[in-house]
Amino acid sequence: MITHLKNGRIYCPVMGADGVVQDIYIRNGKIIAKPASHEKISQTFDLAGKIVMAGAIDMHSHIGGGKVNIARMMLPEFQETKNYSEPEAHICTPNCSHHATPNTSDTGFRYIEMGYTAAFEPAILPINARQAHLEMADTPMIDKGGYAMLGNDDYFLRLLSSNADQKAINDYVAWTLHATQAIGIKVVNPGGISAFKFNQRRLDLDENHSHYQISPRQILKSLSRAVHDLGIAKPLHVHCNNLGAAGNFETTLNTMGASDGVPMHLTHIQFHSYGTEGDKKFSSAAAQISEALNRNKHITADVGQILFGQTVTASGDSMMQHLNAKLANPKKSVIMDIECDAGCGVVPFKYRDQNYVNALQWAIGLEIFLSVEDPWRIFLTTDHPNGAPFTSYPHLIRLLMDKSFRNDAFAKLNLDAQAMSNLTSLNREYSLYEIAIMTRAGAAKLIGLNDRGHLGAGAAADITIYTDQSDREAMFAKPDYVFKDGELVVKDGKVVKVVWGKTHTAKPAFDIGVEQGLKQYFDKYHTIQLDNFKISNDEIAEDGRGGIINHTN
């Protein structure tokens, strides 16, 4: 059976298609070349005048793991209470508070209804990996995957402080990927979460951890080298030191050189792009950060745009979340240690356009988006839910594509923040082709999803179709059709069929001898046995949901 999508305007950067009218054929969940004349077309969709893109991919969104469930339990007032049998049930603004902590079902439905067919959890603590996968397995409609957190765990820090060779570190990193069923490696505030447990309240890039006597730079160098040596497509995912601190842009600039030219990805870079100029000693360093990104071709980044309204910040960076807890809105928070691995902090927060710092944060993110030249190396994120719920992506896309809309929004900001930003001087407007790179092709390339993010023959038939509208927010908020693995799952912006996506992993080879030292360590320090720590393939695909796709080279 073949599905024929005809006359659509294709935006597929992998194919070089920039609004080209072209037909697409689907068979057995894959896009195929034009079928033979004797093959029967089972259904045809005439997409004349409509825009066709691959399913969007969110390469950084907190959708599974301990932090998310803590936020859900801590903030019952944010949970959806509408009666979905009522026609107006889905009518809400992008920043409705319940979008900050959606349950697993709502997460899958809201993503697919916007045309997103995959989302990646960026902070899976290995000790909590089973919890993360259980939540993601309960999230319908979309493909999932995650990045395992290292760099603050006691075992790795012991290796580094004892001058273990790179091979030993590589084997530990590869073993962690297998044990956690992750597709990449993440480091949060390198060394800083651990240092917080030893009463260090700040740790800069070249400052030594008081106990292990190693620096964040050493952590970044060893982990980025391990990821590169193992052939993992996704570069090391780095949450820099000094998140949110005025003047932290210097740390961010220095971090770009910490991997000695090995690829590295800096996440939610907006939160790491702050200067100290002006009376308030808080300013935009977006120009310096963007210039450095344009110059350092081995560095990629996602923005972590903040948007105004109620949300909740959920981070592995317990050091900074402890500092931010005094700003909680509503006034409650959870800061916790987790085994020997790391910790986390959950702090609800409301961003306000008349608050100087919040307004400037908003402008800084947009300045970076508009100043980084290569859309293949910058990615659209809000660090859901830290900067804003993922449901605000259509609004963010309009801000990037529509200068007059952006300037109108800027004119409503805190006046002091306006005076400290050059946003209105940036005339760039993203094109549909560039949006397709940033949210589809580029994200797939970064993570290593060779069969996603494009519309060429052999790709998974994850396809989103929009009606072209001048109001890009309205357009991207409600696709006409979404196909997931060749099945029509969304029509006119509403789910019409529930499906279960795959889990994407990377499993490089390693020396099994690494488990000898790990078993001794687990027996001595952990509350869980080594074999119970590891997640099997059967656990991922339990009850026939999803399955695993391994992207190891």
Coordinates of C-alpha atoms in Angstrom, one line a residue:
M1 CA 0.0 0.0 0.0
I2 CA 1.4 3.4 -1.0
T3 CA 0.4 6.8 0.2
H4 CA 0.9 9.7 -2.3
L5 CA 1.4 13.3 -1.2
K6 CA 1.2 15.4 -4.3
N7 CA 1.8 19.0 -5.3
G8 CA 3.2 20.1 -1.9
R9 CA 5.9 22.8 -1.6
I10 CA 8.9 20.9 -0.1
Y11 CA 11.3 22.4 2.4
C12 CA 14.0 19.8 2.9
P13 CA 17.6 21.2 3.4
V14 CA 19.1 17.7 3.1
M15 CA 17.7 17.5 -0.4
G16 CA 18.4 21.2 -1.1
A17 CA 14.7 21.7 -1.7
D18 CA 13.7 25.3 -0.9
G19 CA 10.0 25.4 -1.7
V20 CA 10.2 23.0 -4.6
V21 CA 6.9 21.5 -5.7
Q22 CA 7.5 17.7 -5.5
D23 CA 5.5 14.6 -4.8
I24 CA 6.3 12.2 -1.9
Y25 CA 5.5 8.5 -1.8
I26 CA 5.2 6.4 1.4
R27 CA 5.4 2.6 1.7
N28 CA 5.7 0.6 5.0
G29 CA 6.5 3.7 7.0
K30 CA 9.3 4.9 4.8
I31 CA 9.6 7.5 2.0
I32 CA 10.3 5.8 -1.3
A33 CA 11.2 6.9 -4.8
K34 CA 8.4 7.1 -7.4
P35 CA 6.8 3.6 -7.5
A36 CA 6.6 1.5 -10.5
S37 CA 3.5 2.0 -12.8
H38 CA 2.0 -1.3 -11.8
E39 CA 2.1 -0.5 -8.0
K40 CA -1.2 0.6 -6.6
I41 CA -1.7 4.0 -4.8
S42 CA -3.9 3.4 -1.8
Q43 CA -4.6 7.0 -0.9
T44 CA -3.7 10.4 -2.2
F45 CA -3.5 13.8 -0.5
D46 CA -3.5 16.9 -2.8
L47 CA -1.2 19.4 -1.0
A48 CA -1.3 22.2 -3.6
G49 CA -0.2 25.4 -2.0
K50 CA 0.7 23.7 1.3
I51 CA 4.1 23.6 2.9
V52 CA 5.7 20.2 3.6
M53 CA 8.6 19.6 6.0
A54 CA 10.0 16.6 7.8
G55 CA 8.7 16.1 11.3
A56 CA 10.3 18.5 13.7
I57 CA 12.9 17.3 16.3
D58 CA 13.3 18.9 19.7
M59 CA 16.9 18.1 20.6
H60 CA 16.7 19.5 24.2
S61 CA 13.5 19.2 26.2
H62 CA 13.0 17.9 29.8
I63 CA 10.3 15.3 29.3
G64 CA 11.5 12.4 31.5
G65 CA 13.4 11.6 34.6
G66 CA 13.3 12.5 38.3
K67 CA 13.2 16.3 37.9
V68 CA 10.1 16.3 35.7
N69 CA 8.1 14.0 38.1
I70 CA 9.1 16.2 41.1
A71 CA 7.8 19.2 39.3
R72 CA 4.5 17.5 38.5
M73 CA 4.1 16.4 42.1
M74 CA 5.2 19.7 43.6
L75 CA 2.9 21.8 41.4
P76 CA -0.5 20.2 41.2
E77 CA -2.0 23.6 40.5
F78 CA -0.2 23.5 37.1
Q79 CA -1.8 20.3 36.0
E80 CA -4.5 20.2 33.3
T81 CA -8.0 20.1 34.7
K82 CA -10.0 20.8 31.6
N83 CA -12.8 18.5 30.4
Y84 CA -11.5 17.3 27.0
S85 CA -15.0 16.3 25.9
E86 CA -15.8 20.0 25.6
P87 CA -15.0 21.7 22.2
E88 CA -13.2 24.6 23.8
A89 CA -11.0 22.4 26.0
H90 CA -7.9 22.9 23.8
I91 CA -8.2 26.7 23.7
C92 CA -5.4 28.1 25.7
T93 CA -2.3 30.4 25.4
P94 CA 1.1 29.0 24.7
N95 CA 2.2 29.9 28.2
C96 CA -0.7 28.3 30.1
S97 CA 0.9 27.2 33.4
H98 CA -0.2 23.6 32.9
H99 CA 2.1 23.4 29.8
A100 CA 5.1 23.8 32.2
T101 CA 4.5 20.4 33.8
P102 CA 2.4 18.4 31.3
N103 CA 1.8 14.7 32.1
T104 CA 3.2 12.1 29.7
S105 CA 0.1 11.9 27.5
D106 CA -0.2 15.6 27.2
T107 CA 3.5 15.9 26.3
G108 CA 3.1 13.5 23.4
F109 CA -0.2 15.0 22.2
R110 CA 1.0 18.6 22.3
Y111 CA 4.2 17.8 20.5
I112 CA 2.6 15.9 17.6
E113 CA -0.1 18.5 17.3
M114 CA 2.6 21.1 16.5
G115 CA 4.3 18.8 14.0
Y116 CA 7.1 17.5 16.3
T117 CA 7.8 13.8 15.9
A118 CA 10.7 13.4 18.3
A119 CA 12.1 15.0 21.5
F120 CA 15.2 14.3 23.4
E121 CA 15.6 14.4 27.2
P122 CA 18.9 16.2 27.8
A123 CA 19.7 15.2 31.4
I124 CA 19.3 11.5 32.3
L125 CA 21.1 10.8 35.6
P126 CA 22.3 7.3 35.2
I127 CA 21.0 6.2 38.6
N128 CA 17.6 7.5 37.5
A129 CA 17.7 6.3 33.9
R130 CA 15.0 3.6 34.4
Q131 CA 12.6 6.3 35.7
A132 CA 13.4 8.5 32.7
H133 CA 12.7 5.7 30.3
L134 CA 9.5 4.7 32.0
E135 CA 8.2 8.2 31.6
M136 CA 9.3 8.5 28.0
A137 CA 7.8 5.1 27.3
D138 CA 4.5 6.4 28.6
T139 CA 4.7 9.4 26.3
P140 CA 2.8 8.6 23.1
M141 CA 3.1 9.8 19.5
I142 CA 6.8 10.8 19.4
D143 CA 10.3 9.2 19.2
K144 CA 12.4 9.7 22.3
G145 CA 16.0 9.5 23.4
G146 CA 18.2 10.9 26.1
Y147 CA 21.7 12.1 27.1
A148 CA 23.3 10.5 30.1
M149 CA 24.9 12.9 32.7
L150 CA 28.5 12.4 33.6
G151 CA 31.2 14.7 35.0
N152 CA 29.8 15.1 38.5
D153 CA 29.6 11.4 39.4
D154 CA 32.0 10.2 42.0
Y155 CA 33.3 7.3 39.9
F156 CA 34.3 9.5 37.0
L157 CA 35.9 12.1 39.2
R158 CA 37.9 9.4 40.9
L159 CA 39.1 8.2 37.6
L160 CA 40.2 11.6 36.5
S161 CA 41.8 12.6 39.8
S162 CA 43.8 9.3 39.8
N163 CA 45.1 10.1 36.3
A164 CA 43.4 7.2 34.6
D165 CA 44.2 6.9 30.9
Q166 CA 41.8 8.0 28.2
K167 CA 41.0 4.4 27.3
A168 CA 39.7 3.8 30.8
I169 CA 37.5 6.9 30.6
N170 CA 36.3 5.9 27.1
D171 CA 35.3 2.5 28.3
Y172 CA 33.4 4.0 31.3
V173 CA 31.6 6.4 29.0
A174 CA 30.6 3.7 26.5
W175 CA 29.5 1.4 29.3
T176 CA 27.3 4.2 30.7
L177 CA 25.6 4.6 27.3
H178 CA 24.8 0.9 27.2
A179 CA 23.6 0.8 30.8
T180 CA 21.4 3.9 30.4
Q181 CA 20.1 3.2 26.9
A182 CA 21.1 6.8 26.0
I183 CA 22.2 8.4 22.7
G184 CA 24.6 11.0 24.0
I185 CA 26.5 12.3 27.0
K186 CA 25.7 15.5 28.9
V187 CA 27.7 17.3 31.5
V188 CA 26.0 19.9 33.8
N189 CA 28.1 22.6 35.5
P190 CA 31.2 20.4 35.1
G191 CA 32.4 19.4 38.6
G192 CA 30.2 22.1 40.1
I193 CA 27.3 19.9 41.3
S194 CA 29.8 17.7 43.1
A195 CA 31.7 20.7 44.5
F196 CA 28.4 22.0 45.9
K197 CA 28.4 18.9 48.1
F198 CA 31.8 20.0 49.5
N199 CA 30.4 23.5 50.3
Q200 CA 31.9 25.2 47.2
R201 CA 29.2 27.7 46.0
R202 CA 30.9 28.5 42.7
L203 CA 33.3 26.7 40.4
D204 CA 34.9 28.4 37.4
L205 CA 36.4 26.7 34.4
D206 CA 40.0 26.6 35.7
E207 CA 39.2 26.4 39.4
N208 CA 40.0 23.1 41.2
H209 CA 37.3 21.0 42.9
S210 CA 38.3 21.2 46.6
H211 CA 38.1 17.4 47.1
Y212 CA 39.2 15.9 43.8
Q213 CA 41.6 18.7 42.8
I214 CA 40.6 18.7 39.2
S215 CA 39.1 21.5 37.1
P216 CA 36.0 21.7 34.9
R217 CA 38.3 22.2 31.9
Q218 CA 39.9 18.8 32.6
I219 CA 36.4 17.2 32.8
L220 CA 35.3 18.8 29.5
K221 CA 38.5 17.8 27.8
S222 CA 38.3 14.1 28.8
L223 CA 34.6 13.7 28.2
S224 CA 34.6 15.4 24.8
R225 CA 37.6 13.3 23.8
A226 CA 35.8 10.1 24.9
V227 CA 32.6 11.0 22.9
H228 CA 34.7 11.7 19.9
D229 CA 37.0 8.6 20.2
L230 CA 33.9 6.4 20.5
G231 CA 32.4 7.6 17.3
I232 CA 29.2 8.9 19.0
A233 CA 27.5 11.3 16.6
K234 CA 26.1 13.6 19.2
P235 CA 28.9 15.9 20.5
L236 CA 29.3 16.3 24.3
H237 CA 26.3 18.3 25.5
V238 CA 27.6 21.0 27.8
H239 CA 25.8 23.1 30.4
C240 CA 28.6 25.5 31.2
N241 CA 29.7 26.6 34.6
N242 CA 28.2 29.8 36.2
L243 CA 24.7 29.5 34.6
G244 CA 22.7 32.7 35.1
A245 CA 25.6 34.7 36.7
A246 CA 26.4 38.2 35.5
G247 CA 29.7 38.1 33.7
N248 CA 29.5 34.4 32.8
F249 CA 30.1 35.0 29.1
E250 CA 33.8 34.9 29.8
T251 CA 33.5 31.4 31.2
T252 CA 31.4 30.5 28.1
L253 CA 34.0 31.9 25.7
N254 CA 36.8 30.0 27.5
T255 CA 34.7 26.8 27.5
M256 CA 34.7 26.8 23.7
G257 CA 38.4 26.1 23.8
A258 CA 38.3 23.5 26.5
S259 CA 37.9 20.6 24.0
D260 CA 41.0 21.4 22.0
G261 CA 39.0 21.6 18.7
V262 CA 37.0 18.4 19.3
P263 CA 33.2 19.0 18.6
M264 CA 31.2 20.2 21.6
H265 CA 27.6 21.4 22.0
L266 CA 26.8 24.3 24.4
T267 CA 23.3 24.1 25.6
H268 CA 20.8 26.9 26.5
I269 CA 23.5 29.3 25.7
Q270 CA 21.3 32.3 26.4
F271 CA 21.7 31.6 30.1
H272 CA 25.5 31.8 29.7
S273 CA 25.7 35.0 27.7
Y274 CA 25.6 37.7 30.4
G275 CA 27.9 40.7 30.9
T276 CA 28.3 43.2 33.8
E277 CA 28.0 46.5 32.0
G278 CA 25.6 49.3 33.0
D279 CA 24.2 50.6 36.3
K280 CA 22.6 47.3 37.1
K281 CA 25.7 45.3 36.4
F282 CA 23.8 42.9 34.1
S283 CA 24.1 43.3 30.3
S284 CA 24.0 41.4 27.1
A285 CA 27.1 39.6 25.8
A286 CA 25.2 38.1 22.9
A287 CA 27.5 39.9 20.4
Q288 CA 30.6 38.4 21.9
I289 CA 29.1 34.9 22.2
S290 CA 27.7 35.0 18.6
E291 CA 31.0 36.2 17.2
A292 CA 32.8 33.3 19.0
L293 CA 30.2 30.8 17.7
N294 CA 30.7 32.1 14.2
R295 CA 34.4 31.7 14.5
N296 CA 34.6 28.3 16.3
K297 CA 33.2 25.9 13.8
H298 CA 33.6 22.9 16.2
I299 CA 31.0 24.4 18.5
T300 CA 27.2 24.1 18.1
A301 CA 24.6 25.6 20.5
D302 CA 21.0 25.7 21.3
V303 CA 19.6 29.0 22.6
G304 CA 17.2 28.2 25.6
Q305 CA 15.0 31.2 24.8
I306 CA 13.0 32.6 27.6
L307 CA 9.4 33.7 27.0
F308 CA 7.2 35.6 29.4
G309 CA 4.8 33.8 31.7
Q310 CA 4.7 31.1 34.3
T311 CA 6.9 28.1 34.1
V312 CA 9.1 25.9 36.3
T313 CA 12.9 25.5 36.2
A314 CA 14.1 21.9 36.5
S315 CA 17.8 21.4 36.3
G316 CA 20.6 19.0 37.4
D317 CA 22.5 22.2 38.4
S318 CA 21.7 22.0 42.1
M319 CA 24.4 24.6 42.9
M320 CA 22.5 27.3 40.9
Q321 CA 19.0 26.1 41.7
H322 CA 19.9 26.5 45.4
L323 CA 20.9 30.1 44.7
N324 CA 17.7 30.6 42.6
A325 CA 15.3 29.1 45.2
K326 CA 14.8 32.5 46.8
L327 CA 13.2 33.7 43.6
A328 CA 10.7 30.9 43.4
N329 CA 7.2 31.8 42.2
P330 CA 5.1 30.2 43.8
K331 CA 7.3 30.0 46.9
K332 CA 8.4 26.4 47.0
S333 CA 11.3 24.4 45.7
V334 CA 13.1 21.0 45.8
I335 CA 16.9 20.8 46.0
M336 CA 18.3 17.3 46.3
D337 CA 21.3 15.1 46.2
I338 CA 21.0 11.8 44.3
E339 CA 23.2 8.9 45.3
C340 CA 26.8 9.3 44.2
D341 CA 25.8 10.6 40.8
A342 CA 24.8 14.3 41.1
G343 CA 21.7 16.2 42.2
C344 CA 18.9 18.3 41.0
G345 CA 16.8 21.4 41.7
V346 CA 13.2 22.2 40.8
V347 CA 12.1 25.9 41.2
P348 CA 8.9 27.4 39.8
F349 CA 9.4 30.8 38.2
K350 CA 7.5 33.5 36.4
Y351 CA 9.2 35.5 33.7
R352 CA 7.9 39.1 33.5
D353 CA 8.4 41.6 30.6
Q354 CA 8.7 44.5 33.0
N355 CA 11.4 42.9 35.0
Y356 CA 14.8 44.3 33.8
V357 CA 16.7 41.0 34.0
N358 CA 13.9 38.9 32.4
A359 CA 13.3 41.4 29.6
L360 CA 17.0 41.5 28.8
Q361 CA 17.2 37.7 28.9
W362 CA 14.4 37.6 26.3
A363 CA 16.4 40.0 24.1
I364 CA 19.7 38.2 24.6
G365 CA 18.3 34.9 23.3
L366 CA 16.9 36.6 20.2
E367 CA 20.1 38.5 19.6
I368 CA 22.0 35.2 19.5
F369 CA 19.5 33.6 17.2
L370 CA 19.8 36.5 14.7
S371 CA 23.6 36.9 15.0
V372 CA 24.8 33.3 14.6
E373 CA 25.3 33.0 10.8
D374 CA 25.0 29.2 10.3
P375 CA 21.6 27.8 11.0
W376 CA 23.1 24.3 11.0
R377 CA 24.9 25.1 14.2
I378 CA 22.2 26.9 16.2
F379 CA 19.0 25.2 17.5
L380 CA 15.6 26.3 18.5
T381 CA 14.9 25.5 22.1
T382 CA 13.4 27.0 25.2
D383 CA 15.1 24.5 27.5
H384 CA 11.6 23.3 28.3
P385 CA 10.4 24.1 30.8
N386 CA 13.2 26.3 32.1
G387 CA 12.9 29.2 29.7
A388 CA 9.3 28.5 28.6
P389 CA 7.1 25.5 27.8
F390 CA 7.8 23.8 24.4
T391 CA 4.2 24.8 23.4
S392 CA 5.6 28.3 22.9
Y393 CA 7.7 27.3 19.9
P394 CA 5.3 28.6 17.3
H395 CA 5.4 32.0 19.0
L396 CA 9.2 31.9 19.0
I397 CA 9.3 31.0 15.4
R398 CA 7.2 34.1 14.5
L399 CA 9.6 36.3 16.5
L400 CA 12.5 35.0 14.4
M401 CA 10.6 35.2 11.1
D402 CA 8.8 38.6 11.5
K403 CA 10.9 41.6 12.4
S404 CA 7.9 44.0 12.8
F405 CA 6.2 41.5 15.2
R406 CA 9.5 41.2 17.1
N407 CA 10.0 45.0 17.3
D408 CA 6.4 45.4 18.6
A409 CA 7.1 42.9 21.3
F410 CA 10.4 44.6 22.1
A411 CA 8.6 48.0 22.5
K412 CA 6.6 46.6 25.4
L413 CA 9.6 45.6 27.5
N414 CA 11.1 47.2 30.5
L415 CA 12.6 50.5 29.3
D416 CA 16.0 50.0 30.9
A417 CA 16.3 46.6 29.3
Q418 CA 15.4 48.2 25.9
A419 CA 18.2 50.7 26.3
M420 CA 20.7 47.8 26.9
S421 CA 19.8 45.8 23.8
N422 CA 20.6 46.2 20.1
L423 CA 17.8 43.9 19.0
T424 CA 15.9 46.4 16.8
S425 CA 19.1 47.0 14.8
L426 CA 19.1 43.3 13.7
N427 CA 17.1 43.1 10.5
R428 CA 17.4 39.4 9.9
E429 CA 14.2 37.4 9.4
Y430 CA 14.5 33.6 9.3
S431 CA 13.2 31.9 6.1
L432 CA 11.2 28.7 6.0
Y433 CA 14.3 26.9 4.7
E434 CA 16.3 28.1 7.7
I435 CA 13.6 27.0 10.1
A436 CA 13.6 23.6 8.5
I437 CA 17.4 23.4 9.1
M438 CA 17.2 24.5 12.7
T439 CA 14.2 22.3 13.8
R440 CA 14.6 19.4 11.4
A441 CA 17.7 18.7 9.3
G442 CA 20.2 20.3 11.6
A443 CA 18.9 18.6 14.7
A444 CA 18.9 15.2 13.1
K445 CA 22.4 15.7 11.8
L446 CA 23.6 16.8 15.3
I447 CA 22.2 13.8 17.1
G448 CA 23.0 11.3 14.3
L449 CA 19.5 10.4 13.1
N450 CA 20.3 9.6 9.5
D451 CA 16.8 8.5 8.6
R452 CA 15.0 11.5 10.3
G453 CA 14.8 15.2 9.6
H454 CA 14.6 14.9 5.8
L455 CA 12.2 13.8 3.1
G456 CA 14.5 11.8 0.8
A457 CA 14.1 8.2 -0.2
G458 CA 14.8 5.9 2.7
A459 CA 13.8 8.4 5.4
A460 CA 11.2 7.5 8.0
A461 CA 7.9 9.0 6.9
D462 CA 7.7 11.6 9.7
I463 CA 6.1 14.4 7.8
T464 CA 4.3 17.7 8.7
I465 CA 2.1 19.7 6.3
Y466 CA 1.1 23.3 7.0
T467 CA -1.2 25.8 5.3
D468 CA 1.0 28.8 4.4
Q469 CA 0.0 31.8 6.5
S470 CA 1.6 35.2 7.0
D471 CA 1.0 34.7 10.7
R472 CA 3.8 32.1 11.3
E473 CA 2.7 31.5 14.9
A474 CA -0.7 30.4 13.7
M475 CA 0.8 28.3 10.9
F476 CA 3.3 26.4 13.1
A477 CA 0.8 25.9 15.9
K478 CA -1.7 23.9 13.9
P479 CA -0.5 21.7 11.0
D480 CA -3.0 20.3 8.5
Y481 CA -1.6 16.9 8.7
V482 CA 1.2 15.0 10.6
F483 CA 2.4 11.6 9.5
K484 CA 4.3 9.4 12.0
D485 CA 6.2 6.5 10.4
G486 CA 3.8 6.8 7.5
E487 CA 0.6 6.8 9.5
L488 CA -1.7 9.8 9.5
V489 CA -1.9 10.8 13.2
V490 CA -2.9 14.4 13.2
K491 CA -5.5 16.1 11.0
D492 CA -6.4 19.8 11.3
G493 CA -4.2 20.2 14.4
K494 CA -5.8 17.3 16.4
V495 CA -4.7 13.8 17.1
V496 CA -6.7 11.2 15.1
K497 CA -4.7 8.1 15.9
V498 CA -2.5 7.2 18.9
V499 CA 0.9 5.6 18.1
W500 CA 4.1 4.9 20.0
G501 CA 7.5 6.1 18.9
K502 CA 10.9 4.5 19.1
T503 CA 13.7 5.1 21.5
H504 CA 17.0 6.2 19.9
T505 CA 20.3 4.9 21.4
A506 CA 24.0 4.8 20.8
K507 CA 26.0 1.7 21.9
P508 CA 29.7 1.9 21.0
A509 CA 32.0 -1.0 21.7
F510 CA 33.9 -1.1 25.0
D511 CA 36.1 -3.4 27.1
I512 CA 33.8 -5.4 29.3
G513 CA 36.7 -5.5 31.8
V514 CA 35.5 -2.1 33.0
E515 CA 32.8 -3.8 35.0
Q516 CA 35.3 -5.3 37.3
G517 CA 36.2 -2.0 38.9
L518 CA 32.5 -0.8 38.6
K519 CA 31.2 -3.9 40.5
Q520 CA 33.6 -3.3 43.4
Y521 CA 32.5 0.4 43.5
F522 CA 28.8 -0.4 43.4
D523 CA 29.2 -3.0 46.2
K524 CA 31.0 -0.5 48.4
Y525 CA 29.1 2.7 47.7
H526 CA 25.8 2.3 45.9
T527 CA 22.4 1.2 47.2
I528 CA 21.8 -0.7 43.9
Q529 CA 23.6 -3.7 42.4
L530 CA 25.5 -3.2 39.2
D531 CA 23.3 -5.6 37.2
N532 CA 20.1 -3.9 38.4
F533 CA 21.6 -0.5 37.3
K534 CA 21.7 -1.6 33.7
I535 CA 18.5 -1.2 31.6
S536 CA 17.8 -4.1 29.1
N537 CA 16.3 -3.8 25.6
D538 CA 13.2 -5.6 26.8
E539 CA 12.5 -2.8 29.3
I540 CA 12.5 -0.2 26.6
A541 CA 10.1 -2.1 24.3
E542 CA 7.9 -3.5 27.0
D543 CA 4.2 -4.1 26.2
G544 CA 4.9 -3.7 22.5
R545 CA 5.4 0.0 22.8
G546 CA 8.1 1.6 20.6
G547 CA 11.3 -0.3 20.3
I548 CA 15.0 0.6 20.0
I549 CA 16.9 2.2 17.1
N550 CA 20.7 2.0 17.6
H551 CA 22.6 4.7 15.8
T552 CA 26.2 3.5 16.6
N553 CA 28.5 3.9 13.7

